[in-house]
PDB file of C-alpha atoms in Angstrom:
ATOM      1  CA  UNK A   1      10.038 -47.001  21.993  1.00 55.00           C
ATOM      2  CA  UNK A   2      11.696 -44.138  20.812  1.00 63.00           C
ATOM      3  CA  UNK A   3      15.439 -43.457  22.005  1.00 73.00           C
ATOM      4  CA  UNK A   4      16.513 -40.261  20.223  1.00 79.00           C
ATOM      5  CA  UNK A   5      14.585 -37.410  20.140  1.00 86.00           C
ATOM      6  CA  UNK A   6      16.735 -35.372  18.735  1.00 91.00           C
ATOM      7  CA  UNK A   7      14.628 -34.692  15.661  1.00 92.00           C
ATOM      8  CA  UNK A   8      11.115 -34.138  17.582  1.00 93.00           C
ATOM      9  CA  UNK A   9      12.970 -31.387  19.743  1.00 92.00           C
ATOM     10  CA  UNK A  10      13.767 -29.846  16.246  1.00 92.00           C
ATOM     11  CA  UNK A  11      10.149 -29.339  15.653  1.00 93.00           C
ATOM     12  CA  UNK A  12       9.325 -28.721  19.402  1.00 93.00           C
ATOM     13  CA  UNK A  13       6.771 -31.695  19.404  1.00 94.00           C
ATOM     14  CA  UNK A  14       6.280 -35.314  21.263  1.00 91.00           C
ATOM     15  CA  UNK A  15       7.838 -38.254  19.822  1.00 91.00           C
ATOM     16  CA  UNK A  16       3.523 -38.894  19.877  1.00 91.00           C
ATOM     17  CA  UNK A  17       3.069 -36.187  17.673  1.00 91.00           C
ATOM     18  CA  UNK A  18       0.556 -37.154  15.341  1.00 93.00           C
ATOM     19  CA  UNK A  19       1.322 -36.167  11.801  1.00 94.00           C
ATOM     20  CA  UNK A  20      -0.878 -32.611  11.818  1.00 95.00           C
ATOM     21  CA  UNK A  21       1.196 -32.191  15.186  1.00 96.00           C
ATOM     22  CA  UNK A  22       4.157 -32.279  13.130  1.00 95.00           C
ATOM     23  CA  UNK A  23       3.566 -30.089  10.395  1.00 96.00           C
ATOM     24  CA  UNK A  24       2.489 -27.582  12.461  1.00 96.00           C
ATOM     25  CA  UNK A  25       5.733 -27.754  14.657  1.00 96.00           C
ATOM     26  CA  UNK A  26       7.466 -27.759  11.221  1.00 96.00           C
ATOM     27  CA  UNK A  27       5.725 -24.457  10.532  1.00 96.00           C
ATOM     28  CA  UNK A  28       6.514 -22.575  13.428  1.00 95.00           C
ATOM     29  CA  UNK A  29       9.841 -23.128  13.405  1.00 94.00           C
ATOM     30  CA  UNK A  30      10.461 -22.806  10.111  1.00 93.00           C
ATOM     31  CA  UNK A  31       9.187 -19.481  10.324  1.00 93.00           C
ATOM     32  CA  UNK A  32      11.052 -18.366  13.360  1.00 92.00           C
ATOM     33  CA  UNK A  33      14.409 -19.541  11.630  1.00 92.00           C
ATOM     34  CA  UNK A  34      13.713 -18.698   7.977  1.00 93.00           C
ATOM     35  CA  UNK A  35      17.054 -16.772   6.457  1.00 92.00           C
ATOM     36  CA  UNK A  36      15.414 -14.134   5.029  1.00 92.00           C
ATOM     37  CA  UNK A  37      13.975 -12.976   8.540  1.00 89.00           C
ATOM     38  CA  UNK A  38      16.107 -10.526  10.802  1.00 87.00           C
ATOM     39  CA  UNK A  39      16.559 -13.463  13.369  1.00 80.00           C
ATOM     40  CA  UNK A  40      17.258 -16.298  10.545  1.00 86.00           C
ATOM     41  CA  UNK A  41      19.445 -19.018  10.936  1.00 90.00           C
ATOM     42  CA  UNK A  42      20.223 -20.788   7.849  1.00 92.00           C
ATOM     43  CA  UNK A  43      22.049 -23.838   9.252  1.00 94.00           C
ATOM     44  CA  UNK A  44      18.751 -24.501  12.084  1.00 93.00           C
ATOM     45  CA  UNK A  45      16.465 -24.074   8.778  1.00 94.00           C
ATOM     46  CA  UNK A  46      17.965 -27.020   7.214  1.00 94.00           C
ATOM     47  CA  UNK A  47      17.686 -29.340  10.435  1.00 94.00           C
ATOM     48  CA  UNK A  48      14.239 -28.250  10.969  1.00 95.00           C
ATOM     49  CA  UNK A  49      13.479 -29.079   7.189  1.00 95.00           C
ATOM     50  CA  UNK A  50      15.635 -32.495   7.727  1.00 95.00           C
ATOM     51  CA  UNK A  51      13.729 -33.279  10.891  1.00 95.00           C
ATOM     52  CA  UNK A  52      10.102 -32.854   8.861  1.00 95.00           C
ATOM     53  CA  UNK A  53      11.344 -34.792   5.890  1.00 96.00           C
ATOM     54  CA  UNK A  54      11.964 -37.929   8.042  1.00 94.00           C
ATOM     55  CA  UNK A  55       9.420 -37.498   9.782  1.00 94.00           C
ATOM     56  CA  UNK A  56       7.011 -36.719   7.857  1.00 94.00           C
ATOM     57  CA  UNK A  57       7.595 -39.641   5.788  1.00 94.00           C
ATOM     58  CA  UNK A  58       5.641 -43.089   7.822  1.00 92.00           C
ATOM     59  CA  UNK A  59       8.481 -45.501   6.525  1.00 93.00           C
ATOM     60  CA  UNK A  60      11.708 -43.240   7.224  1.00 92.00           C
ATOM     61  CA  UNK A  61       9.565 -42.665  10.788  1.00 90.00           C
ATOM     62  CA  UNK A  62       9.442 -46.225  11.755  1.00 90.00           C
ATOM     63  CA  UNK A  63      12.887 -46.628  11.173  1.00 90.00           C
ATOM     64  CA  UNK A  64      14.105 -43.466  12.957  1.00 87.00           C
ATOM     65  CA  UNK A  65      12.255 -44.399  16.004  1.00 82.00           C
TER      66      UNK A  65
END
């Protein structure tokens, strides 16, 4: 049972995102807040990159949820 879901928000997917799920969420919004684009932010790119990295890892997953 997952009780934060603070990182899955990040990448605007379900804590039952399957791992394709997630990379694509990672992809979309780290397009939208890239720093080189006119509406960048530099400080969400880094938590969107965080989120992905945990994430996106099965061990660091299991122990984030």
């Amino acid at each position: 049972m997952v009780r934060e879901t603070k990182l899955y928000d990040l990448l605007g997917v379900t804590p039952s995102a399957s791992d394709s799920e997630i990379k694509k969420g990672y992809r979309k919004m780290a397009l939208k807040y890239h720093p080189d684009k006119p509406t960048g932010n530099e400080e969400k790119f880094k938590q969107v990159a965080e989120a992905f990295q945990i994430l996106s890892d099965p061990d660091k997953r299991e122990v984030y949820d």
